[in-house]
Coordinates of C-alpha atoms in Angstrom, one line a residue:
X149 CA 17.4 18.4 -18.5
X150 CA 16.8 15.8 -16.7
X151 CA 17.5 12.2 -18.6
X152 CA 13.6 10.2 -19.2
X153 CA 12.7 8.4 -16.6
X154 CA 12.9 4.4 -18.1
X155 CA 10.0 2.0 -17.0
X156 CA 10.3 -1.7 -17.6
X157 CA 6.3 -3.4 -16.8
X158 CA 6.0 -6.6 -15.7
X159 CA 3.1 -7.9 -16.9
X160 CA 0.2 -6.6 -19.4
X161 CA -2.9 -8.1 -18.2
X162 CA -5.7 -5.8 -17.3
X163 CA -4.0 -3.1 -15.0
X164 CA -0.8 -3.4 -17.2
X165 CA -2.5 -2.1 -20.7
X166 CA -3.9 0.2 -18.5
X167 CA -0.1 1.9 -17.7
X168 CA 0.8 1.7 -21.1
X169 CA -2.1 3.3 -22.4
X170 CA -1.6 6.1 -20.3
X171 CA 2.4 6.6 -20.7
X172 CA 1.5 6.3 -24.6
X173 CA -1.6 9.1 -24.6
X174 CA -0.8 11.4 -22.2
X175 CA 3.5 11.6 -22.5
X176 CA 2.8 15.3 -22.3
X177 CA 0.4 15.9 -19.2
X178 CA 2.8 13.5 -17.0
X179 CA 6.2 15.7 -18.2
X180 CA 4.5 18.5 -17.0
X181 CA 3.5 17.8 -13.8
X182 CA 6.2 15.3 -12.9
X183 CA 9.6 17.2 -14.4
X184 CA 10.6 14.8 -16.4
X185 CA 9.6 12.3 -19.5
X186 CA 8.7 9.1 -18.5
X187 CA 8.7 6.3 -21.2
X188 CA 8.8 2.6 -21.5
X189 CA 11.8 1.2 -22.9
X190 CA 10.7 -2.8 -21.5
X191 CA 7.9 -5.5 -21.3
X192 CA 7.2 -9.0 -19.9
X193 CA 4.6 -11.4 -20.1
X194 CA 3.6 -14.9 -20.3
X195 CA 1.9 -14.4 -23.9
X196 CA 3.5 -12.3 -26.5
X197 CA 1.1 -12.5 -29.2
X198 CA -1.7 -12.4 -26.5
X199 CA -3.9 -8.5 -28.3
X200 CA -4.2 -6.4 -25.1
X201 CA -6.0 -3.7 -27.3
X202 CA -2.3 -1.7 -27.4
X203 CA 1.0 -1.4 -29.8
X204 CA 3.5 -2.6 -27.8
X205 CA 5.9 -3.1 -31.1
X206 CA 8.5 0.2 -29.1
X207 CA 9.4 -1.7 -26.9
X208 CA 11.7 -4.3 -26.3
X209 CA 10.1 -7.6 -25.0
X210 CA 11.6 -10.3 -22.1
X211 CA 10.5 -13.4 -21.7
X212 CA 11.3 -13.6 -18.0
X213 CA 10.1 -10.8 -15.8
X214 CA 13.9 -11.4 -14.1
X215 CA 15.5 -10.3 -17.1
X216 CA 13.8 -7.3 -17.1
X217 CA 14.3 -5.7 -14.4
X218 CA 18.2 -5.8 -14.7
X219 CA 18.3 -4.7 -18.1
X220 CA 20.4 -1.8 -18.3
X221 CA 17.6 0.8 -19.8
X222 CA 14.7 0.1 -17.2
X223 CA 15.3 2.5 -14.2
X224 CA 12.3 1.5 -12.3
X225 CA 10.1 -1.8 -12.7
X226 CA 6.2 -1.7 -12.4
X227 CA 5.5 -5.1 -11.0
X228 CA 1.9 -5.8 -12.1
X229 CA 1.9 -9.7 -12.7
X230 CA 0.6 -11.0 -8.9
X231 CA 1.4 -13.9 -6.3
X232 CA 2.9 -13.3 -3.5
X233 CA 6.1 -15.6 -4.5
X234 CA 7.2 -17.1 -7.9
X235 CA 7.8 -14.4 -10.3
X236 CA 6.0 -11.1 -9.0
X237 CA 9.2 -11.7 -6.0
X238 CA 11.8 -12.6 -8.1
X239 CA 11.3 -9.7 -10.5
X240 CA 11.6 -7.4 -7.3
X241 CA 14.1 -8.7 -5.3
X242 CA 16.1 -8.4 -8.3
X243 CA 15.2 -5.0 -9.0
X244 CA 15.6 -3.8 -5.6
X245 CA 19.1 -5.6 -5.2
X246 CA 19.9 -3.9 -8.4
X247 CA 19.5 -0.6 -6.8
X248 CA 16.1 0.5 -9.0
X249 CA 12.4 1.3 -7.6
X250 CA 9.8 -0.4 -8.0
X251 CA 6.1 0.6 -7.9
X252 CA 3.8 -2.4 -7.8
X253 CA -0.1 -2.9 -7.6
X254 CA 0.9 -6.9 -5.9
X255 CA -0.7 -6.8 -2.3
X256 CA -0.2 -10.7 -1.8
X257 CA 3.3 -10.0 -2.7
X258 CA 3.9 -6.9 -0.1
X259 CA 1.3 -8.7 2.6
X260 CA 4.0 -11.6 2.7
X261 CA 6.6 -10.6 2.3
X262 CA 6.6 -6.7 2.5
X263 CA 9.3 -6.5 5.7
X264 CA 11.6 -7.8 4.0
X265 CA 11.7 -6.2 0.5
X266 CA 11.5 -2.6 2.6
X267 CA 14.8 -3.3 4.5
X268 CA 16.0 -5.3 0.7
X269 CA 14.8 -1.6 -1.0
X270 CA 16.4 0.9 1.6
X271 CA 20.1 -1.6 1.7
X272 CA 20.2 -0.4 -1.1
X273 CA 19.0 2.9 -1.9
X274 CA 15.6 2.3 -3.9
X275 CA 11.8 2.8 -2.9
X276 CA 9.5 0.7 -3.5
X277 CA 5.3 2.1 -3.7
X278 CA 2.4 0.3 -4.1
X279 CA -0.4 2.5 -3.2
X280 CA -2.3 0.2 -6.5
X281 CA -2.4 -3.3 -4.2
X282 CA -5.0 -1.2 -1.9
X283 CA -8.9 0.5 -2.8
X284 CA -7.7 0.6 -6.3
X285 CA -7.4 4.0 -7.6
X286 CA -8.5 5.4 -4.1
X287 CA -4.9 7.5 -2.8
X288 CA -5.1 5.6 0.9
X289 CA -1.9 4.8 1.1
X290 CA -1.1 8.8 0.1
X291 CA -3.1 9.7 2.9
X292 CA -2.0 8.1 5.3
X293 CA 2.5 8.2 4.3
X294 CA 2.2 12.1 3.6
X295 CA -1.2 13.5 4.4
X296 CA -2.0 12.5 7.5
X297 CA 1.6 12.2 8.7
X298 CA 1.5 14.5 11.3
X299 CA -1.6 12.3 12.9
X300 CA -1.4 9.3 16.0
X301 CA -4.4 7.3 14.0
X302 CA -6.4 5.5 15.8
X303 CA -8.6 3.3 13.8
X304 CA -8.8 2.2 10.0
X305 CA -11.7 0.7 8.5
X306 CA -13.8 0.1 5.2
X307 CA -14.6 -2.2 2.6
X308 CA -11.8 -3.3 0.3
X309 CA -13.3 -5.6 -1.7
X310 CA -15.5 -4.5 -4.4
X311 CA -16.5 -8.0 -5.4
X312 CA -17.3 -8.8 -2.1
X313 CA -19.6 -5.2 -1.7
X314 CA -21.0 -5.4 -5.3
X315 CA -22.8 -9.5 -3.6
X316 CA -23.9 -8.4 -0.7
X317 CA -25.5 -5.4 -2.1
X318 CA -27.2 -7.1 -4.7
X319 CA -28.0 -9.8 -2.3
X320 CA -30.5 -7.0 -0.9
X321 CA -31.8 -5.0 -3.5
X322 CA -32.8 -8.2 -5.3
X323 CA -34.1 -10.2 -3.1
X324 CA -30.5 -12.9 -4.0
X325 CA -29.6 -15.4 -2.4
X326 CA -25.7 -15.8 -1.4
X327 CA -26.1 -18.7 -4.0
X328 CA -27.5 -16.1 -6.5
X329 CA -25.3 -13.7 -6.0
X330 CA -22.1 -14.8 -5.7
X331 CA -22.7 -17.2 -9.7
X332 CA -24.2 -13.5 -10.8
X333 CA -20.9 -11.9 -9.8
X334 CA -19.1 -14.8 -11.2
X335 CA -20.9 -14.4 -14.5
X336 CA -19.6 -10.3 -15.1
X337 CA -16.1 -12.0 -14.3
X338 CA -15.7 -9.9 -11.0
X339 CA -14.6 -13.0 -8.7
X340 CA -10.4 -14.0 -8.7
X341 CA -9.8 -17.4 -9.8
X342 CA -9.9 -18.5 -6.4
X343 CA -12.9 -17.7 -5.4
X344 CA -12.0 -18.1 -1.7
X345 CA -9.6 -15.1 -2.2
X346 CA -12.4 -12.2 -2.7
X347 CA -15.4 -14.0 -0.2
X348 CA -13.1 -15.5 2.2
X349 CA -11.8 -12.4 3.2
X350 CA -8.1 -13.2 2.1
X351 CA -7.5 -10.2 -0.9
X352 CA -9.3 -7.9 2.0
X353 CA -7.1 -8.8 4.8
X354 CA -4.1 -8.4 2.8
X355 CA -4.8 -4.9 2.0
X356 CA -5.5 -4.3 5.8
X357 CA -2.0 -5.7 6.7
X358 CA -0.7 -2.8 4.5
X359 CA -2.5 -0.2 6.2
X360 CA -2.1 -1.7 9.9
X361 CA 1.9 -1.3 8.9
X362 CA 1.5 2.0 7.9
X363 CA -0.7 3.7 10.3
X364 CA 1.1 2.4 13.5
X365 CA 4.3 1.7 12.5
X366 CA 4.0 -2.0 12.8
X367 CA 5.9 -4.6 10.4
X368 CA 2.8 -6.3 8.0
X369 CA 1.6 -9.5 10.3
X370 CA -1.5 -10.4 7.3
X371 CA -1.0 -14.0 9.4
X372 CA -2.3 -12.2 12.2
X373 CA -5.7 -11.0 10.6
X374 CA -8.9 -12.5 11.7
X375 CA -10.7 -13.4 8.7
X376 CA -14.3 -14.5 8.2
X377 CA -15.6 -15.1 4.2
X378 CA -19.2 -13.6 3.7
X379 CA -20.0 -17.2 3.0
X380 CA -22.7 -17.8 6.2
X381 CA -24.2 -14.1 5.5
X382 CA -28.3 -15.1 4.4
X383 CA -30.6 -13.3 2.4
X384 CA -32.5 -13.3 6.1
X385 CA -29.5 -11.5 8.1
X386 CA -29.2 -9.0 5.3
X387 CA -33.3 -7.9 5.7
X388 CA -33.8 -8.4 9.4
X389 CA -30.1 -6.4 9.7
X390 CA -32.1 -3.6 7.6
X391 CA -35.1 -4.4 9.7
X392 CA -32.9 -3.0 12.6
X393 CA -31.2 0.3 10.6
X394 CA -28.6 -1.4 9.5
X395 CA -26.1 -3.3 7.0
X396 CA -23.5 -5.8 6.5
X397 CA -20.7 -5.0 5.3
X398 CA -17.4 -7.3 4.8
X399 CA -15.3 -4.6 7.0
X400 CA -11.9 -4.2 7.8
X401 CA -10.9 -2.6 10.7
X402 CA -7.5 -2.2 12.8
X403 CA -6.4 0.0 16.0
X404 CA -3.7 -0.5 18.2
X405 CA -4.7 -1.3 21.3
X406 CA -2.9 -1.7 25.4
X407 CA -3.1 -5.4 24.6
X408 CA -2.0 -5.0 21.2
X409 CA -2.8 -4.7 17.3
X410 CA -6.1 -5.3 16.4
X411 CA -7.1 -6.9 12.6
X412 CA -10.3 -7.9 11.2
X413 CA -11.9 -8.7 8.4
X414 CA -15.3 -9.6 8.5
X415 CA -18.8 -9.1 8.5
X416 CA -20.0 -6.5 10.1
X417 CA -23.3 -4.1 10.7
X418 CA -22.8 -1.0 9.8
X419 CA -25.2 2.1 10.3
X420 CA -27.4 2.4 6.9
X421 CA -27.3 6.3 7.8
X422 CA -23.4 6.3 7.8
X423 CA -21.2 7.2 4.8
X424 CA -20.3 3.0 4.5
X425 CA -23.7 2.1 5.3
X426 CA -24.5 3.9 1.6
X427 CA -21.7 2.3 -0.5
X428 CA -22.8 0.7 -3.2
X429 CA -22.2 -1.9 -5.6
X430 CA -18.3 -2.8 -6.8
X431 CA -17.3 0.3 -4.9
X432 CA -14.4 0.4 -2.0
X433 CA -14.3 2.9 0.7
X434 CA -11.8 3.5 3.4
X435 CA -12.0 5.3 6.6
X436 CA -9.4 7.2 8.7
X437 CA -9.4 8.2 12.0
X438 CA -6.4 10.9 13.9
X439 CA -5.9 12.2 16.9
X440 CA -5.8 15.6 15.3
X441 CA -8.0 15.7 11.7
X442 CA -10.6 13.6 13.2
X443 CA -12.4 11.0 10.6
X444 CA -11.8 11.7 7.1
X445 CA -14.1 9.4 4.5
X446 CA -11.8 8.4 1.0
X447 CA -14.2 6.8 -2.2
X448 CA -13.7 5.7 -5.3
X449 CA -13.0 2.6 -7.0
X450 CA -11.9 -0.2 -5.4
X451 CA -10.0 -2.1 -9.0
X452 CA -10.4 -1.9 -13.0
X453 CA -8.1 -0.3 -15.4
X454 CA -8.3 2.9 -15.7
X455 CA -8.5 3.6 -11.5
X456 CA -6.0 1.0 -10.9
X457 CA -4.2 2.3 -13.9
X458 CA -3.9 5.9 -12.5
X459 CA -2.9 4.5 -8.7
X460 CA 0.1 3.1 -10.4
X461 CA 1.1 5.6 -12.5
X462 CA 0.2 8.2 -9.1
X463 CA 3.4 6.1 -8.1
X464 CA 5.8 6.4 -10.5
X465 CA 5.1 10.2 -10.7
X466 CA 6.7 10.3 -7.6
X467 CA 9.8 9.3 -8.3
X468 CA 9.7 10.8 -11.7
X469 CA 9.8 14.1 -9.3
X470 CA 12.8 12.3 -7.1
X471 CA 10.0 12.6 -4.1
X472 CA 11.7 9.2 -2.2
X473 CA 9.7 7.9 1.1
X474 CA 10.4 4.8 3.0
X475 CA 7.8 1.7 2.2
X476 CA 5.5 1.9 4.9
X477 CA 6.2 5.2 6.0
X478 CA 9.3 5.1 8.4
X479 CA 12.7 3.0 7.7
X480 CA 11.7 -0.5 8.2
X481 CA 14.2 -0.4 10.7
X482 CA 11.9 1.5 12.8
X483 CA 9.1 -0.7 12.4
X484 CA 7.8 -2.9 15.5
X485 CA 6.4 -6.5 15.6
X486 CA 3.5 -5.6 17.0
X487 CA 1.7 -8.1 19.2
X488 CA -1.3 -9.1 17.8
X489 CA -5.0 -9.1 20.1
X490 CA -7.7 -10.4 19.1
X491 CA -10.4 -7.5 18.5
X492 CA -10.8 -7.5 22.2
X493 CA -12.6 -3.4 21.6
X494 CA -16.4 -3.6 23.3
X495 CA -18.9 -3.2 20.6
X496 CA -22.8 -4.6 20.1
X497 CA -23.0 -7.2 18.5
X498 CA -26.0 -9.1 16.1
X499 CA -27.5 -12.4 17.1
X500 CA -29.2 -14.5 15.1
X501 CA -30.1 -18.2 15.5
X502 CA -32.3 -21.5 14.4
X503 CA -34.5 -21.5 18.5
X504 CA -36.5 -24.0 19.5
X505 CA -40.1 -23.1 19.1
X506 CA -41.1 -24.5 22.9
X507 CA -42.1 -23.2 26.2
X508 CA -38.6 -22.0 28.2
X509 CA -36.1 -21.6 25.3
X510 CA -35.8 -18.1 24.6
X511 CA -34.9 -18.4 28.7
X512 CA -32.8 -20.6 28.0
X513 CA -30.8 -18.2 25.9
X514 CA -31.3 -15.2 28.2
X515 CA -29.6 -16.9 30.7
X516 CA -26.6 -17.9 28.4
X517 CA -26.3 -14.3 27.6
X518 CA -26.7 -13.2 30.8
X519 CA -24.3 -15.5 32.9
X520 CA -21.5 -14.7 30.3
X521 CA -21.7 -11.1 31.7
X522 CA -23.7 -10.0 27.8
X523 CA -26.9 -7.8 27.8
X524 CA -29.7 -7.8 24.7
X525 CA -30.6 -4.4 24.0
X526 CA -33.4 -5.7 21.2
X527 CA -34.7 -8.4 20.7
X528 CA -37.2 -10.0 17.8
X529 CA -38.7 -13.6 17.1
X530 CA -40.2 -14.1 13.8
X531 CA -42.3 -16.6 13.2
X532 CA -41.8 -20.4 12.2
X533 CA -38.8 -21.1 9.8
X534 CA -39.8 -23.5 7.6
X535 CA -38.3 -26.1 9.7
X536 CA -41.5 -26.2 12.1
X537 CA -40.1 -27.1 15.0
X538 CA -37.8 -23.8 15.2
X539 CA -38.5 -20.1 14.9
X540 CA -35.6 -17.3 14.1
X541 CA -34.9 -14.9 16.8
X542 CA -32.7 -12.1 16.4
X543 CA -30.7 -10.3 19.2
X544 CA -28.6 -7.5 19.4
X545 CA -26.6 -7.4 22.1
X546 CA -25.5 -3.8 23.9
X547 CA -21.6 -3.3 23.9
X548 CA -19.3 -6.4 25.2
X549 CA -16.7 -8.4 24.0
X550 CA -15.9 -10.9 21.3
X551 CA -14.5 -13.2 24.2
X552 CA -17.6 -12.7 26.9
X553 CA -19.6 -13.6 23.3
X554 CA -18.3 -16.6 22.2
X555 CA -18.7 -17.2 26.3
X556 CA -22.4 -17.4 26.0
X557 CA -22.4 -18.9 22.8
X558 CA -21.0 -21.8 23.7
X559 CA -23.4 -22.3 26.8
X560 CA -26.6 -21.4 24.5
X561 CA -25.0 -24.8 22.6
X562 CA -25.1 -26.9 25.9
X563 CA -29.1 -25.9 26.4
X564 CA -30.1 -28.4 23.6
X565 CA -32.5 -25.2 22.6
X566 CA -30.3 -23.7 19.6
X567 CA -30.6 -25.4 16.2
X568 CA -27.2 -24.7 14.0
X569 CA -24.5 -22.7 14.8
X570 CA -26.0 -18.7 15.8
X571 CA -24.9 -16.8 13.3
X572 CA -22.9 -13.3 15.3
X573 CA -21.6 -10.5 13.2
X574 CA -20.0 -7.0 15.6
X575 CA -21.6 -3.9 15.1
X576 CA -19.3 -1.0 13.7
X577 CA -19.8 2.6 15.1
X578 CA -18.8 4.9 11.8

């Protein structure tokens, strides 16, 4: 019989405690399905005395996660500390240098250092897996690296931050302002310690950059992701988008074009009747399109103790079975440094602006759009806004490039009839 697979768990927060529970409560199931006994040898966290709702009495304790990674009785490091640098990076590097496999839920670490860590893993024959780093319990990494490995992926898109989706759906469902929905999410403990990681799109951008690498065989390029958070989305935008048959989502989209790799994480409109349009609350969804498989939709819990710990253990069990895969689905040496491209694929856009309530104002806006080559599909002008001298105007364009739209917006700013900065959101076909 095979020797047990001995885990060292670094980080005992919500997910770490969840992993311990699975190993303790499902030992027979794990052994039956993986063909090997899975045990915990040692653990590490910042606070040894904290009550985590699970017994740690049978495990050795290490204050230093690097020391944990180097222990002779640890075959596999489970890194659940978080953070792009510091102890998480040091412990992961220590394990890989020693030829030990690593399973992590740390998207920031991989988004910033994924290529170097993949190269290190391959140089020592170790495996680095990260299913739990993207979309919680949804097995999207496994889908891309295994189930869809024979496809040329044409587009990956999805809602990858449950907190943002919760805020946007609460705004719509309860008629809340952004500030009110944000405060509610904060009160429920949904936001990161630095809320900008969530509402600024950074957390979701990390995940998108990892999916791009696997989907298109490129080196991770988080710095090239076009990021825009949800802070400018108003209840008016949500209501008016709904009036036009759309819902607003913080949507990640990546595709490889002739001009380069497009990666964007920004508020976008999707058809209300589409799978993405029907997504509620804190749930995540990833849509993958391949040349042979067509479109597939993966939906599930994007965070939380159970779903994320489940994803961690899926990777652990693969390693216990002897499955050895390259970190990003192809050898690190084969990953190319893709040319980054602004999202140039033409699409319709939603525009909302406060227009001066005087004759000829709308004609000037239409002229600015026309001169930039942007044609209007639908236009609605509402009654006066709270400031008596302006009126809200909503425009949906025909397909155009972002460059053409930016040119039109710059020309509008010179007309003197547009108050403030217009809101411009891409409409993504699903």
